[in-house]
């Protein structure tokens, strides 16, 4: 299976690392809009414009949703099958339609919006609803870095560096597991913790106020702001851990609660997302080989397609 | 979707309860080898021999693996599509082959060995291996009643009633979550707790010894034996709670551990198993309508097939 990587940020690097663990995949190269000579990739780097001249079974698109994928996915699927991790929830139907049309025109297949959320967490929410129809689902995220919230803090005058961790509140997780999660507010479910390096002459109290009162991002949450120096920031806050859990609580009969919980504890968010996307590339290519065309999501693939194992092997040793 | 239930033990009752929660399913009836007039079912009961005279989309087989399903599944699939929860791991390939041949002869479809283990836990083991190929998987069961171990205790002379709970050891779960589960023995992973009602004249110490030294069942475990009276047994030990977890620990790069954990906390083992089987019946029927024939497992069905939701709805609201 010949796999290409489009984009070489954190996710692209993660896909490169993941591909080197797969015995059934060959990494064709990294395709970039930057000068390929400037990339420190372990596999060959090429200009994105050269992509149509390469033989590729699946391209894994590693750009951002807002500006990259919305245009790249329908564009690149004209040349080969693609997997992306488009995560702007409100625009998924529109993105799906554009990718589906382009893929069908050129007889290709695509799998969009995968990773862990959207992706594995979506799968678990649907599985939970299918098995426990009389129930509720709650998703918790963290402890982990939210890029959007970190960016928002960095835009405040006087902030040099900043990272924001989203942390689920254990009391809320316990409530949900008991089936008592109805009515939980954003403030009840997650805590926001910021580590900020401020400029020497900055007014720290003003920065703190600007953060905790920021509409949409922080005002509906309990937010802790910690000021640290650059050395501590570099030592403790440059990794990208993340995680979370999807909890389905339901009743199979009036006094019979049942709980399904899927949780992730990730030392590296981009490397894990990359690993899911690589497994999905395998699954998509299997579907393509069986004649499937157009756009799909992780809901449409049998789990067996994600592995390189045969159906006989799966039945014998994995059931 | 017209669904039949074959067998009316705990699992059959659970399926009956689950079917009454589904808006897209009609319960055709319970089919039994007993006198149908003696069943206290809420839906009509018929003799098993009458099954071929009913219009059935999927029959959910609720018998035991050892004596019932090994014969019933290939037999009944000649009349209609079937779902079973065959769980004798060593005989799955043989059972699959028999069901597959019978189903193909008569143009039907079957889904075998579903429930939660085998079933959802199998799915999670495969998903974990697909996403984190450089990793290990461990399964813990409980706290829950093991029917096989409870039966073994009940066969000891002097035992009137008994129940055995399998309990995962928290220390072992923590070790596995840290990626240090290699070399864990059965004794390290699970504790066995027995509640026994002894005959008035029984030698309790002899019963205790007979339990803890029983080969295969208890000798490789730490086993606690508690003697209680009939009233306490009836009050506290007649429910069928269960649960467990599948933990995949893997590395996406040398110092980057990633953990996936799927856990179940079930107030009723048979009702939850039944709910999984009903969702699988929906999925199987969808595959059948799309032209799939022969025998399948839960690895072969897209998760979307288990729900009644459309692909558009899933993309819009569940990704």
PDB file of C-alpha atoms in Angstrom, chain B residues 9-277:
ATOM      1  CA  UNK B   9     -33.556 -18.418  29.823  1.00  0.00           C
ATOM      2  CA  UNK B  10     -31.928 -15.270  31.223  1.00  0.00           C
ATOM      3  CA  UNK B  11     -30.588 -14.194  27.838  1.00  0.00           C
ATOM      4  CA  UNK B  12     -33.885 -14.825  26.038  1.00  0.00           C
ATOM      5  CA  UNK B  13     -35.726 -12.748  28.627  1.00  0.00           C
ATOM      6  CA  UNK B  14     -33.142 -10.004  28.163  1.00  0.00           C
ATOM      7  CA  UNK B  15     -33.684 -10.010  24.404  1.00  0.00           C
ATOM      8  CA  UNK B  16     -37.438  -9.790  24.912  1.00  0.00           C
ATOM      9  CA  UNK B  17     -36.927  -6.733  27.156  1.00  0.00           C
ATOM     10  CA  UNK B  18     -34.490  -5.143  24.681  1.00  0.00           C
ATOM     11  CA  UNK B  19     -36.822  -5.676  21.714  1.00  0.00           C
ATOM     12  CA  UNK B  20     -39.559  -3.725  23.463  1.00  0.00           C
ATOM     13  CA  UNK B  21     -37.183  -0.668  23.435  1.00  0.00           C
ATOM     14  CA  UNK B  22     -36.708  -0.704  19.642  1.00  0.00           C
ATOM     15  CA  UNK B  23     -38.976   1.306  17.392  1.00  0.00           C
ATOM     16  CA  UNK B  24     -37.843  -0.447  14.202  1.00  0.00           C
ATOM     17  CA  UNK B  25     -38.329  -4.034  15.385  1.00  0.00           C
ATOM     18  CA  UNK B  26     -41.262  -6.326  15.873  1.00  0.00           C
ATOM     19  CA  UNK B  27     -40.975  -9.282  18.249  1.00  0.00           C
ATOM     20  CA  UNK B  28     -42.453 -12.253  16.376  1.00  0.00           C
ATOM     21  CA  UNK B  29     -42.348 -14.583  19.338  1.00  0.00           C
ATOM     22  CA  UNK B  30     -40.321 -16.821  21.610  1.00  0.00           C
ATOM     23  CA  UNK B  31     -39.559 -20.294  20.258  1.00  0.00           C
ATOM     24  CA  UNK B  32     -38.909 -22.954  22.857  1.00  0.00           C
ATOM     25  CA  UNK B  33     -38.333 -26.689  23.233  1.00  0.00           C
ATOM     26  CA  UNK B  34     -40.464 -26.543  26.390  1.00  0.00           C
ATOM     27  CA  UNK B  35     -44.252 -26.518  26.311  1.00  0.00           C
ATOM     28  CA  UNK B  36     -44.988 -22.971  25.068  1.00  0.00           C
ATOM     29  CA  UNK B  37     -48.017 -22.796  27.386  1.00  0.00           C
ATOM     30  CA  UNK B  38     -45.690 -22.935  30.421  1.00  0.00           C
ATOM     31  CA  UNK B  39     -43.695 -19.815  29.457  1.00  0.00           C
ATOM     32  CA  UNK B  40     -44.408 -16.522  31.219  1.00  0.00           C
ATOM     33  CA  UNK B  41     -43.200 -14.478  28.247  1.00  0.00           C
ATOM     34  CA  UNK B  42     -44.727 -11.101  27.355  1.00  0.00           C
ATOM     35  CA  UNK B  43     -44.674 -11.915  23.634  1.00  0.00           C
ATOM     36  CA  UNK B  44     -46.291 -15.026  22.081  1.00  0.00           C
ATOM     37  CA  UNK B  45     -44.550 -18.354  22.723  1.00  0.00           C
ATOM     38  CA  UNK B  46     -44.384 -21.139  20.144  1.00  0.00           C
ATOM     39  CA  UNK B  47     -42.850 -24.568  19.867  1.00  0.00           C
ATOM     40  CA  UNK B  48     -39.377 -24.458  18.326  1.00  0.00           C
ATOM     41  CA  UNK B  49     -40.554 -26.952  15.725  1.00  0.00           C
ATOM     42  CA  UNK B  50     -43.008 -24.313  14.457  1.00  0.00           C
ATOM     43  CA  UNK B  51     -40.276 -21.791  13.642  1.00  0.00           C
ATOM     44  CA  UNK B  52     -40.118 -22.599   9.905  1.00  0.00           C
ATOM     45  CA  UNK B  53     -43.789 -21.629   9.568  1.00  0.00           C
ATOM     46  CA  UNK B  54     -43.227 -18.053  10.757  1.00  0.00           C
ATOM     47  CA  UNK B  55     -42.015 -15.074   8.779  1.00  0.00           C
ATOM     48  CA  UNK B  56     -38.773 -14.046  10.491  1.00  0.00           C
ATOM     49  CA  UNK B  57     -36.077 -11.593   9.387  1.00  0.00           C
ATOM     50  CA  UNK B  58     -33.611 -12.510  12.137  1.00  0.00           C
ATOM     51  CA  UNK B  59     -33.761 -15.103  14.912  1.00  0.00           C
ATOM     52  CA  UNK B  60     -31.677 -14.339  17.996  1.00  0.00           C
ATOM     53  CA  UNK B  61     -30.488 -17.634  19.458  1.00  0.00           C
ATOM     54  CA  UNK B  62     -30.287 -17.559  23.229  1.00  0.00           C
ATOM     55  CA  UNK B  63     -29.176 -21.083  24.130  1.00  0.00           C
ATOM     56  CA  UNK B  64     -25.870 -22.237  25.616  1.00  0.00           C
ATOM     57  CA  UNK B  65     -22.846 -22.795  23.416  1.00  0.00           C
ATOM     58  CA  UNK B  66     -21.893 -26.324  24.384  1.00  0.00           C
ATOM     59  CA  UNK B  67     -25.095 -28.194  23.726  1.00  0.00           C
ATOM     60  CA  UNK B  68     -27.556 -25.788  22.070  1.00  0.00           C
ATOM     61  CA  UNK B  69     -25.890 -23.410  19.625  1.00  0.00           C
ATOM     62  CA  UNK B  70     -23.407 -25.847  18.126  1.00  0.00           C
ATOM     63  CA  UNK B  71     -26.425 -27.672  16.656  1.00  0.00           C
ATOM     64  CA  UNK B  72     -29.166 -25.021  16.599  1.00  0.00           C
ATOM     65  CA  UNK B  73     -27.296 -22.320  14.716  1.00  0.00           C
ATOM     66  CA  UNK B  74     -26.559 -24.344  11.542  1.00  0.00           C
ATOM     67  CA  UNK B  75     -30.039 -25.843  11.766  1.00  0.00           C
ATOM     68  CA  UNK B  76     -32.065 -22.643  12.187  1.00  0.00           C
ATOM     69  CA  UNK B  77     -30.030 -20.625   9.683  1.00  0.00           C
ATOM     70  CA  UNK B  78     -31.561 -22.895   7.033  1.00  0.00           C
ATOM     71  CA  UNK B  79     -34.872 -21.150   7.767  1.00  0.00           C
ATOM     72  CA  UNK B  80     -33.875 -17.555   8.475  1.00  0.00           C
ATOM     73  CA  UNK B  81     -30.997 -15.216   9.306  1.00  0.00           C
ATOM     74  CA  UNK B  82     -29.588 -15.754  12.797  1.00  0.00           C
ATOM     75  CA  UNK B  83     -27.502 -14.088  15.499  1.00  0.00           C
ATOM     76  CA  UNK B  84     -25.886 -16.181  18.223  1.00  0.00           C
ATOM     77  CA  UNK B  85     -23.528 -15.621  21.156  1.00  0.00           C
ATOM     78  CA  UNK B  86     -21.450 -18.783  20.784  1.00  0.00           C
ATOM     79  CA  UNK B  87     -18.589 -18.375  23.255  1.00  0.00           C
ATOM     80  CA  UNK B  88     -16.570 -21.606  23.238  1.00  0.00           C
ATOM     81  CA  UNK B  89     -13.430 -19.923  21.877  1.00  0.00           C
ATOM     82  CA  UNK B  90     -11.647 -23.081  20.746  1.00  0.00           C
ATOM     83  CA  UNK B  91     -14.587 -24.212  18.603  1.00  0.00           C
ATOM     84  CA  UNK B  92     -15.353 -20.886  16.890  1.00  0.00           C
ATOM     85  CA  UNK B  93     -13.645 -21.803  13.550  1.00  0.00           C
ATOM     86  CA  UNK B  94     -15.572 -25.103  13.414  1.00  0.00           C
ATOM     87  CA  UNK B  95     -18.867 -23.426  14.373  1.00  0.00           C
ATOM     88  CA  UNK B  96     -18.269 -20.642  11.829  1.00  0.00           C
ATOM     89  CA  UNK B  97     -17.685 -23.179   9.042  1.00  0.00           C
ATOM     90  CA  UNK B  98     -20.862 -25.128   9.843  1.00  0.00           C
ATOM     91  CA  UNK B  99     -23.053 -22.007  10.049  1.00  0.00           C
ATOM     92  CA  UNK B 100     -21.462 -20.483   6.958  1.00  0.00           C
ATOM     93  CA  UNK B 101     -22.105 -23.590   4.844  1.00  0.00           C
ATOM     94  CA  UNK B 102     -25.733 -23.919   5.962  1.00  0.00           C
ATOM     95  CA  UNK B 103     -26.400 -20.209   5.470  1.00  0.00           C
ATOM     96  CA  UNK B 104     -24.944 -20.160   1.964  1.00  0.00           C
ATOM     97  CA  UNK B 105     -26.893 -23.260   0.947  1.00  0.00           C
ATOM     98  CA  UNK B 106     -30.144 -21.548   1.805  1.00  0.00           C
ATOM     99  CA  UNK B 107     -29.186 -17.948   0.913  1.00  0.00           C
ATOM    100  CA  UNK B 108     -29.185 -16.622   4.460  1.00  0.00           C
ATOM    101  CA  UNK B 109     -26.831 -14.608   6.648  1.00  0.00           C
ATOM    102  CA  UNK B 110     -25.599 -15.194  10.189  1.00  0.00           C
ATOM    103  CA  UNK B 111     -23.605 -13.333  12.803  1.00  0.00           C
ATOM    104  CA  UNK B 112     -22.027 -15.545  15.451  1.00  0.00           C
ATOM    105  CA  UNK B 113     -20.203 -15.092  18.740  1.00  0.00           C
ATOM    106  CA  UNK B 114     -21.509 -11.707  19.708  1.00  0.00           C
ATOM    107  CA  UNK B 115     -22.379 -10.162  23.059  1.00  0.00           C
ATOM    108  CA  UNK B 116     -19.703  -8.381  25.094  1.00  0.00           C
ATOM    109  CA  UNK B 117     -16.983 -11.045  25.310  1.00  0.00           C
ATOM    110  CA  UNK B 118     -16.819 -12.394  22.693  1.00  0.00           C
ATOM    111  CA  UNK B 119     -18.331  -9.333  21.028  1.00  0.00           C
ATOM    112  CA  UNK B 120     -17.639  -5.743  22.040  1.00  0.00           C
ATOM    113  CA  UNK B 121     -14.435  -6.701  23.875  1.00  0.00           C
ATOM    114  CA  UNK B 122     -13.222  -8.540  20.755  1.00  0.00           C
ATOM    115  CA  UNK B 123     -13.949  -5.422  18.714  1.00  0.00           C
ATOM    116  CA  UNK B 124     -11.899  -3.302  21.124  1.00  0.00           C
ATOM    117  CA  UNK B 125      -8.977  -5.743  21.100  1.00  0.00           C
ATOM    118  CA  UNK B 126      -8.843  -5.541  17.292  1.00  0.00           C
ATOM    119  CA  UNK B 127      -9.318  -1.758  17.240  1.00  0.00           C
ATOM    120  CA  UNK B 128      -6.474  -1.398  19.745  1.00  0.00           C
ATOM    121  CA  UNK B 129      -4.151  -3.588  17.698  1.00  0.00           C
ATOM    122  CA  UNK B 130      -5.022  -1.684  14.515  1.00  0.00           C
ATOM    123  CA  UNK B 131      -4.332   1.734  16.026  1.00  0.00           C
ATOM    124  CA  UNK B 132      -1.388   0.816  18.279  1.00  0.00           C
ATOM    125  CA  UNK B 133       0.419  -2.050  16.516  1.00  0.00           C
ATOM    126  CA  UNK B 134       3.447  -1.779  18.838  1.00  0.00           C
ATOM    127  CA  UNK B 135       1.569  -2.640  22.003  1.00  0.00           C
ATOM    128  CA  UNK B 136      -0.008  -5.194  24.290  1.00  0.00           C
ATOM    129  CA  UNK B 137      -3.607  -5.912  25.232  1.00  0.00           C
ATOM    130  CA  UNK B 138      -4.992  -7.150  28.518  1.00  0.00           C
ATOM    131  CA  UNK B 139      -8.566  -8.035  29.398  1.00  0.00           C
ATOM    132  CA  UNK B 140      -9.959  -7.931  32.919  1.00  0.00           C
ATOM    133  CA  UNK B 141     -13.327  -9.363  33.863  1.00  0.00           C
ATOM    134  CA  UNK B 142     -15.562  -8.368  36.735  1.00  0.00           C
ATOM    135  CA  UNK B 143     -16.614  -7.604  39.249  1.00  0.00           C
ATOM    136  CA  UNK B 144     -19.068 -10.200  38.120  1.00  0.00           C
ATOM    137  CA  UNK B 145     -20.552 -13.639  38.502  1.00  0.00           C
ATOM    138  CA  UNK B 146     -18.826 -16.491  36.691  1.00  0.00           C
ATOM    139  CA  UNK B 147     -21.434 -19.138  36.003  1.00  0.00           C
ATOM    140  CA  UNK B 148     -18.827 -21.848  35.385  1.00  0.00           C
ATOM    141  CA  UNK B 149     -17.061 -21.232  38.686  1.00  0.00           C
ATOM    142  CA  UNK B 150     -20.342 -20.926  40.598  1.00  0.00           C
ATOM    143  CA  UNK B 151     -21.418 -24.280  39.156  1.00  0.00           C
ATOM    144  CA  UNK B 152     -18.107 -25.853  40.187  1.00  0.00           C
ATOM    145  CA  UNK B 153     -18.570 -24.723  43.793  1.00  0.00           C
ATOM    146  CA  UNK B 154     -22.166 -25.988  43.828  1.00  0.00           C
ATOM    147  CA  UNK B 155     -20.965 -29.477  42.917  1.00  0.00           C
ATOM    148  CA  UNK B 156     -18.970 -29.758  46.187  1.00  0.00           C
ATOM    149  CA  UNK B 157     -20.752 -31.978  48.764  1.00  0.00           C
ATOM    150  CA  UNK B 158     -22.338 -29.939  51.550  1.00  0.00           C
ATOM    151  CA  UNK B 159     -22.835 -26.846  49.401  1.00  0.00           C
ATOM    152  CA  UNK B 160     -26.479 -25.777  49.136  1.00  0.00           C
ATOM    153  CA  UNK B 161     -26.086 -22.534  47.219  1.00  0.00           C
ATOM    154  CA  UNK B 162     -23.060 -20.711  45.895  1.00  0.00           C
ATOM    155  CA  UNK B 163     -22.009 -17.818  43.759  1.00  0.00           C
ATOM    156  CA  UNK B 164     -18.509 -16.887  42.592  1.00  0.00           C
ATOM    157  CA  UNK B 165     -17.453 -13.333  41.753  1.00  0.00           C
ATOM    158  CA  UNK B 166     -14.417 -12.683  39.600  1.00  0.00           C
ATOM    159  CA  UNK B 167     -12.775  -9.429  40.704  1.00  0.00           C
ATOM    160  CA  UNK B 168      -9.970  -7.651  38.840  1.00  0.00           C
ATOM    161  CA  UNK B 169      -7.107  -6.554  41.082  1.00  0.00           C
ATOM    162  CA  UNK B 170      -6.680  -2.800  40.931  1.00  0.00           C
ATOM    163  CA  UNK B 171      -2.920  -3.111  41.258  1.00  0.00           C
ATOM    164  CA  UNK B 172      -2.798  -5.232  38.096  1.00  0.00           C
ATOM    165  CA  UNK B 173      -5.082  -2.845  36.183  1.00  0.00           C
ATOM    166  CA  UNK B 174      -2.769   0.029  37.150  1.00  0.00           C
ATOM    167  CA  UNK B 175       0.292  -1.949  36.053  1.00  0.00           C
ATOM    168  CA  UNK B 176      -1.264  -2.678  32.661  1.00  0.00           C
ATOM    169  CA  UNK B 177      -2.228   0.983  32.229  1.00  0.00           C
ATOM    170  CA  UNK B 178       1.420   1.907  32.846  1.00  0.00           C
ATOM    171  CA  UNK B 179       2.522  -0.624  30.209  1.00  0.00           C
ATOM    172  CA  UNK B 180       4.040  -2.920  32.850  1.00  0.00           C
ATOM    173  CA  UNK B 181       1.628  -5.818  32.502  1.00  0.00           C
ATOM    174  CA  UNK B 182       4.091  -8.327  31.015  1.00  0.00           C
ATOM    175  CA  UNK B 183       4.422 -11.446  33.144  1.00  0.00           C
ATOM    176  CA  UNK B 184       1.250 -10.940  35.152  1.00  0.00           C
ATOM    177  CA  UNK B 185      -0.087 -14.317  36.277  1.00  0.00           C
ATOM    178  CA  UNK B 186      -3.774 -15.243  36.676  1.00  0.00           C
ATOM    179  CA  UNK B 187      -3.246 -14.788  40.449  1.00  0.00           C
ATOM    180  CA  UNK B 188      -1.926 -11.262  39.869  1.00  0.00           C
ATOM    181  CA  UNK B 189      -4.836 -10.214  37.679  1.00  0.00           C
ATOM    182  CA  UNK B 190      -8.000 -11.538  39.321  1.00  0.00           C
ATOM    183  CA  UNK B 191      -9.312 -12.413  42.753  1.00  0.00           C
ATOM    184  CA  UNK B 192     -12.081 -14.994  43.207  1.00  0.00           C
ATOM    185  CA  UNK B 193     -14.700 -14.394  45.890  1.00  0.00           C
ATOM    186  CA  UNK B 194     -17.214 -17.104  46.804  1.00  0.00           C
ATOM    187  CA  UNK B 195     -20.413 -16.795  48.812  1.00  0.00           C
ATOM    188  CA  UNK B 196     -21.569 -20.198  50.000  1.00  0.00           C
ATOM    189  CA  UNK B 197     -24.644 -21.463  51.805  1.00  0.00           C
ATOM    190  CA  UNK B 198     -23.547 -24.719  53.467  1.00  0.00           C
ATOM    191  CA  UNK B 199     -25.745 -27.539  54.745  1.00  0.00           C
ATOM    192  CA  UNK B 200     -26.270 -27.385  58.519  1.00  0.00           C
ATOM    193  CA  UNK B 201     -24.083 -30.434  59.152  1.00  0.00           C
ATOM    194  CA  UNK B 202     -21.397 -29.619  56.576  1.00  0.00           C
ATOM    195  CA  UNK B 203     -17.695 -29.293  57.398  1.00  0.00           C
ATOM    196  CA  UNK B 204     -17.054 -25.702  56.358  1.00  0.00           C
ATOM    197  CA  UNK B 205     -13.283 -25.976  56.486  1.00  0.00           C
ATOM    198  CA  UNK B 206     -13.437 -29.001  54.172  1.00  0.00           C
ATOM    199  CA  UNK B 207     -15.614 -27.046  51.731  1.00  0.00           C
ATOM    200  CA  UNK B 208     -13.224 -24.114  51.868  1.00  0.00           C
ATOM    201  CA  UNK B 209     -10.274 -26.431  51.147  1.00  0.00           C
ATOM    202  CA  UNK B 210     -12.141 -28.142  48.310  1.00  0.00           C
ATOM    203  CA  UNK B 211     -12.778 -24.754  46.687  1.00  0.00           C
ATOM    204  CA  UNK B 212      -9.372 -23.097  47.018  1.00  0.00           C
ATOM    205  CA  UNK B 213      -7.480 -26.191  45.848  1.00  0.00           C
ATOM    206  CA  UNK B 214      -9.745 -27.011  42.883  1.00  0.00           C
ATOM    207  CA  UNK B 215      -7.532 -27.446  39.781  1.00  0.00           C
ATOM    208  CA  UNK B 216      -8.126 -25.089  36.801  1.00  0.00           C
ATOM    209  CA  UNK B 217     -10.902 -23.256  38.576  1.00  0.00           C
ATOM    210  CA  UNK B 218      -9.333 -21.903  41.760  1.00  0.00           C
ATOM    211  CA  UNK B 219      -5.859 -23.269  42.511  1.00  0.00           C
ATOM    212  CA  UNK B 220      -4.081 -20.591  40.454  1.00  0.00           C
ATOM    213  CA  UNK B 221      -5.977 -17.746  42.143  1.00  0.00           C
ATOM    214  CA  UNK B 222      -6.338 -16.039  45.484  1.00  0.00           C
ATOM    215  CA  UNK B 223      -9.778 -17.197  46.534  1.00  0.00           C
ATOM    216  CA  UNK B 224     -11.909 -15.896  49.383  1.00  0.00           C
ATOM    217  CA  UNK B 225     -14.676 -18.131  50.714  1.00  0.00           C
ATOM    218  CA  UNK B 226     -17.489 -16.545  52.721  1.00  0.00           C
ATOM    219  CA  UNK B 227     -20.203 -18.640  54.363  1.00  0.00           C
ATOM    220  CA  UNK B 228     -23.568 -16.932  54.603  1.00  0.00           C
ATOM    221  CA  UNK B 229     -27.146 -17.965  55.357  1.00  0.00           C
ATOM    222  CA  UNK B 230     -29.951 -18.414  52.832  1.00  0.00           C
ATOM    223  CA  UNK B 231     -31.618 -15.101  53.661  1.00  0.00           C
ATOM    224  CA  UNK B 232     -28.440 -13.128  52.985  1.00  0.00           C
ATOM    225  CA  UNK B 233     -27.822 -15.116  49.806  1.00  0.00           C
ATOM    226  CA  UNK B 234     -31.287 -14.319  48.530  1.00  0.00           C
ATOM    227  CA  UNK B 235     -31.023 -10.647  49.482  1.00  0.00           C
ATOM    228  CA  UNK B 236     -27.564  -9.912  48.131  1.00  0.00           C
ATOM    229  CA  UNK B 237     -26.429 -12.509  45.629  1.00  0.00           C
ATOM    230  CA  UNK B 238     -29.140 -13.226  43.086  1.00  0.00           C
ATOM    231  CA  UNK B 239     -28.470 -10.294  40.720  1.00  0.00           C
ATOM    232  CA  UNK B 240     -26.187 -10.834  37.754  1.00  0.00           C
ATOM    233  CA  UNK B 241     -23.809  -7.855  37.691  1.00  0.00           C
ATOM    234  CA  UNK B 242     -20.700  -8.060  35.569  1.00  0.00           C
ATOM    235  CA  UNK B 243     -18.276  -5.955  33.637  1.00  0.00           C
ATOM    236  CA  UNK B 244     -14.640  -5.679  32.814  1.00  0.00           C
ATOM    237  CA  UNK B 245     -12.210  -3.796  30.688  1.00  0.00           C
ATOM    238  CA  UNK B 246      -9.970  -4.149  27.670  1.00  0.00           C
ATOM    239  CA  UNK B 247      -6.767  -2.139  27.935  1.00  0.00           C
ATOM    240  CA  UNK B 248      -4.492  -1.570  24.949  1.00  0.00           C
ATOM    241  CA  UNK B 249      -1.157  -0.032  25.868  1.00  0.00           C
ATOM    242  CA  UNK B 250       1.192   0.858  23.047  1.00  0.00           C
ATOM    243  CA  UNK B 251       3.933   3.153  21.880  1.00  0.00           C
ATOM    244  CA  UNK B 252       3.663   5.401  18.837  1.00  0.00           C
ATOM    245  CA  UNK B 253       7.342   6.277  19.275  1.00  0.00           C
ATOM    246  CA  UNK B 254       9.929   5.085  21.811  1.00  0.00           C
ATOM    247  CA  UNK B 255       9.014   7.335  24.762  1.00  0.00           C
ATOM    248  CA  UNK B 256       5.411   7.982  23.867  1.00  0.00           C
ATOM    249  CA  UNK B 257       2.963   5.630  25.604  1.00  0.00           C
ATOM    250  CA  UNK B 258      -0.680   5.698  24.543  1.00  0.00           C
ATOM    251  CA  UNK B 259      -3.515   3.915  26.348  1.00  0.00           C
ATOM    252  CA  UNK B 260      -6.972   2.913  25.104  1.00  0.00           C
ATOM    253  CA  UNK B 261      -9.364   1.572  27.725  1.00  0.00           C
ATOM    254  CA  UNK B 262     -12.862   0.228  27.111  1.00  0.00           C
ATOM    255  CA  UNK B 263     -14.757  -0.689  30.242  1.00  0.00           C
ATOM    256  CA  UNK B 264     -18.206  -1.987  31.069  1.00  0.00           C
ATOM    257  CA  UNK B 265     -20.051  -1.752  34.393  1.00  0.00           C
ATOM    258  CA  UNK B 266     -23.172  -3.866  34.073  1.00  0.00           C
ATOM    259  CA  UNK B 267     -26.035  -4.240  36.502  1.00  0.00           C
ATOM    260  CA  UNK B 268     -27.265  -7.212  34.468  1.00  0.00           C
ATOM    261  CA  UNK B 269     -24.959  -9.321  32.347  1.00  0.00           C
ATOM    262  CA  UNK B 270     -27.750 -11.100  30.406  1.00  0.00           C
ATOM    263  CA  UNK B 271     -29.680  -7.891  29.691  1.00  0.00           C
ATOM    264  CA  UNK B 272     -26.566  -6.153  28.358  1.00  0.00           C
ATOM    265  CA  UNK B 273     -25.566  -9.164  26.251  1.00  0.00           C
ATOM    266  CA  UNK B 274     -29.118  -9.182  24.915  1.00  0.00           C
ATOM    267  CA  UNK B 275     -28.885  -5.494  23.990  1.00  0.00           C
ATOM    268  CA  UNK B 276     -25.690  -6.087  22.037  1.00  0.00           C
ATOM    269  CA  UNK B 277     -27.287  -9.024  20.250  1.00  0.00           C
TER     270      UNK B 277
END
